[in-house]
C-alpha positions as semicolon CSV with decimal commas, in nm:
position;residue;x (nm);y (nm);z (nm)
1;M;3,643;-4,497;5,510
2;K;3,924;-4,480;5,765
3;F;3,859;-4,283;6,083
4;E;4,126;-4,018;6,016
5;D;3,993;-3,954;5,665
6;Y;3,637;-3,923;5,790
7;Y;3,733;-3,700;6,084
8;T;3,952;-3,464;5,882
9;K;3,751;-3,454;5,558
10;Q;3,386;-3,539;5,626
11;F;3,286;-3,508;5,993
12;E;3,254;-3,130;6,010
13;H;3,035;-3,130;5,697
14;D;2,814;-3,409;5,835
15;L;2,789;-3,236;6,171
16;R;2,670;-2,913;6,003
17;K;2,407;-3,113;5,808
18;F;2,303;-3,283;6,134
19;Y;2,263;-2,947;6,313
20;A;2,070;-2,800;6,019
21;T;1,798;-3,066;6,049
22;M;1,755;-3,011;6,424
23;P;1,483;-2,766;6,532
24;E;1,650;-2,428;6,584
25;G;1,556;-2,417;6,953
26;M;1,729;-2,751;7,013
27;R;2,066;-2,671;6,851
28;K;2,196;-2,464;7,141
29;H;1,982;-2,610;7,415
30;F;2,230;-2,678;7,698
31;P;2,163;-2,413;7,967
32;R;2,515;-2,416;8,115
33;S;2,670;-2,337;7,778
34;P;2,402;-2,161;7,570
35;E;2,658;-2,046;7,311
36;S;2,757;-2,407;7,232
37;Y;2,583;-2,656;7,011
38;S;2,426;-2,943;7,200
39;I;2,304;-3,284;7,090
40;S;2,041;-3,460;7,297
41;M;2,055;-3,838;7,288
42;N;1,706;-3,828;7,129
43;F;1,869;-3,710;6,808
44;L;2,110;-4,005;6,811
45;V;1,848;-4,275;6,872
46;E;1,564;-4,156;6,648
47;P;1,654;-4,237;6,285
48;D;1,385;-4,002;6,150
49;L;1,523;-3,696;6,328
50;A;1,859;-3,532;6,248
51;L;2,035;-3,868;6,214
52;K;1,857;-3,929;5,882
53;V;2,106;-3,699;5,704
54;I;2,401;-3,920;5,801
55;P;2,424;-4,214;5,559
56;L;2,419;-4,556;5,727
57;E;2,771;-4,634;5,605
58;D;2,903;-4,315;5,774
59;R;2,718;-4,347;6,105
60;P;2,984;-4,556;6,281
61;N;3,253;-4,295;6,204
62;F;3,009;-4,015;6,293
63;A;2,937;-4,176;6,632
64;V;3,306;-4,226;6,708
65;C;3,386;-3,867;6,609
66;L;3,112;-3,742;6,842
67;Y;3,259;-3,959;7,118
68;F;3,608;-3,813;7,075
69;T;3,495;-3,452;7,039
70;A;3,285;-3,481;7,357
71;L;3,569;-3,657;7,538
72;V;3,822;-3,388;7,442
73;D;3,577;-3,108;7,522
74;Q;3,498;-3,248;7,867
75;A;3,865;-3,321;7,944
76;M;3,967;-2,967;7,853
77;H;3,681;-2,821;8,057
78;Y;3,769;-3,030;8,361
79;H;4,149;-3,003;8,356
80;F;4,209;-2,659;8,203
81;Q;3,918;-2,434;8,296
82;N;4,130;-2,121;8,250
83;S;4,195;-2,219;7,886
84;Y;3,854;-2,367;7,816
85;E;3,679;-2,061;7,670
86;K;3,954;-2,024;7,409
87;F;3,932;-2,399;7,338
88;R;3,553;-2,381;7,300
89;R;3,578;-2,091;7,054
90;L;3,847;-2,270;6,850
91;T;3,672;-2,607;6,825
92;N;3,300;-2,536;6,871
93;Y;3,259;-2,900;6,973
94;P;2,902;-2,999;7,063
95;K;2,787;-3,088;7,413
96;L;2,623;-3,430;7,442
97;T;2,323;-3,429;7,673
98;G;2,066;-3,670;7,807
99;A;1,723;-3,718;7,650
100;C;1,462;-3,443;7,638
101;P;1,251;-3,357;7,816
102;G;1,442;-3,312;8,139
103;A;1,773;-3,494;8,106
104;C;1,888;-3,258;7,829
105;M;1,978;-3,022;8,113
106;Y;2,265;-3,254;8,204
107;M;2,592;-3,328;8,029
108;A;2,614;-3,691;7,917
109;H;2,921;-3,911;7,932
110;P;3,098;-3,915;7,593
111;T;3,020;-4,286;7,550
112;I;2,656;-4,185;7,495
113;A;2,760;-4,128;7,132
114;L;2,877;-4,489;7,111
115;K;2,586;-4,634;7,307
116;C;2,298;-4,444;7,152
117;T;2,373;-4,367;6,788
118;N;2,128;-4,574;6,587
119;L;2,370;-4,739;6,345
120;F;2,108;-4,966;6,188
121;N;1,806;-4,738;6,123
122;S;1,613;-4,946;6,375
123;D;1,276;-4,836;6,503
124;P;1,357;-4,654;6,830
125;S;1,136;-4,880;7,045
126;E;1,292;-5,191;6,887
127;Y;1,636;-5,035;6,926
128;I;1,582;-4,977;7,298
129;N;1,397;-5,307;7,365
130;S;1,672;-5,517;7,209
131;R;1,943;-5,321;7,391
132;T;2,179;-5,614;7,462
133;E;2,181;-5,732;7,102
134;T;2,212;-5,375;6,976
135;V;2,510;-5,304;7,203
136;E;2,688;-5,621;7,093
137;R;2,635;-5,538;6,725
138;S;2,743;-5,178;6,779
139;Q;3,049;-5,278;6,979
140;A;3,168;-5,512;6,704
141;I;3,146;-5,226;6,454
142;L;3,266;-4,936;6,672
143;N;3,556;-5,083;6,871
144;P;3,800;-5,103;6,576
145;I;3,710;-4,746;6,477
146;V;3,763;-4,624;6,834
147;E;4,108;-4,788;6,827
148;E;4,188;-4,597;6,505
149;G;4,064;-4,280;6,674
150;I;4,288;-4,334;6,975
151;V;4,593;-4,368;6,748
152;Y;4,492;-4,053;6,559
153;F;4,422;-3,840;6,867
154;L;4,733;-3,953;7,054
155;K;4,927;-3,791;6,768
156;D;4,701;-3,500;6,672
157;F;4,581;-3,372;7,011
158;P;4,928;-3,300;7,156
159;D;5,016;-3,115;6,832
160;F;4,696;-2,910;6,867
161;L;4,778;-2,828;7,231
162;R;5,134;-2,724;7,147
163;K;5,010;-2,497;6,868
164;Y;4,722;-2,326;7,049
165;F;4,791;-2,384;7,419
166;P;5,167;-2,373;7,476
167;E;5,099;-2,303;7,844
168;I;4,976;-2,662;7,885
169;G;5,281;-2,866;7,975
170;E;5,338;-3,227;7,875
171;P;5,061;-3,254;7,614
172;E;5,154;-3,617;7,531
173;S;5,106;-3,716;7,894
174;F;4,768;-3,544;7,905
175;A;4,662;-3,709;7,578
176;H;4,756;-4,053;7,712
177;R;4,545;-3,993;8,023
178;V;4,248;-3,882;7,812
179;F;4,261;-4,142;7,535
180;R;4,373;-4,450;7,721
181;Q;4,057;-4,467;7,931
182;D;3,834;-4,770;7,922
183;Y;3,569;-4,690;7,661
184;I;3,379;-5,020;7,670
185;I;3,022;-4,973;7,550
186;R;2,776;-5,101;7,809
């Protein structure tokens, strides 16, 4: 399935299924934004946790969608704090956090979705121990999807900003700064 089709037609449904399988106390677990959903990297690595509801064939698109939603959320929070609360209510994008226990108190870089989503249903210890091979396999699968996502968001995000945040000037320029970053998975 193409990225745009997955993002616009399937991602929200899959994300709701993903949240529903998380323990209730872990769904809104980020202390700095307790009203927002949060996803600890544990739930992306462990195939027997919430990730099990995302079919293997959809996991690459799911991971890339998480990457872009976290990237947009963090960019809006950083650059437009006065508009962020409205943005958060409109999108309800999840916060990506480090692993529990402990690191789930900290916001993770958006690439955590690309680096940690277990695309292959690997045993978590095997997945982590063979990190170099896993990253190379993941990169080969994810990079073309990320490129599709960049094309989509360079068009869609400025339209979204114009519609809901007309006070933000030059939305195309902002989108280019956000989506033309180096996203290499390491």
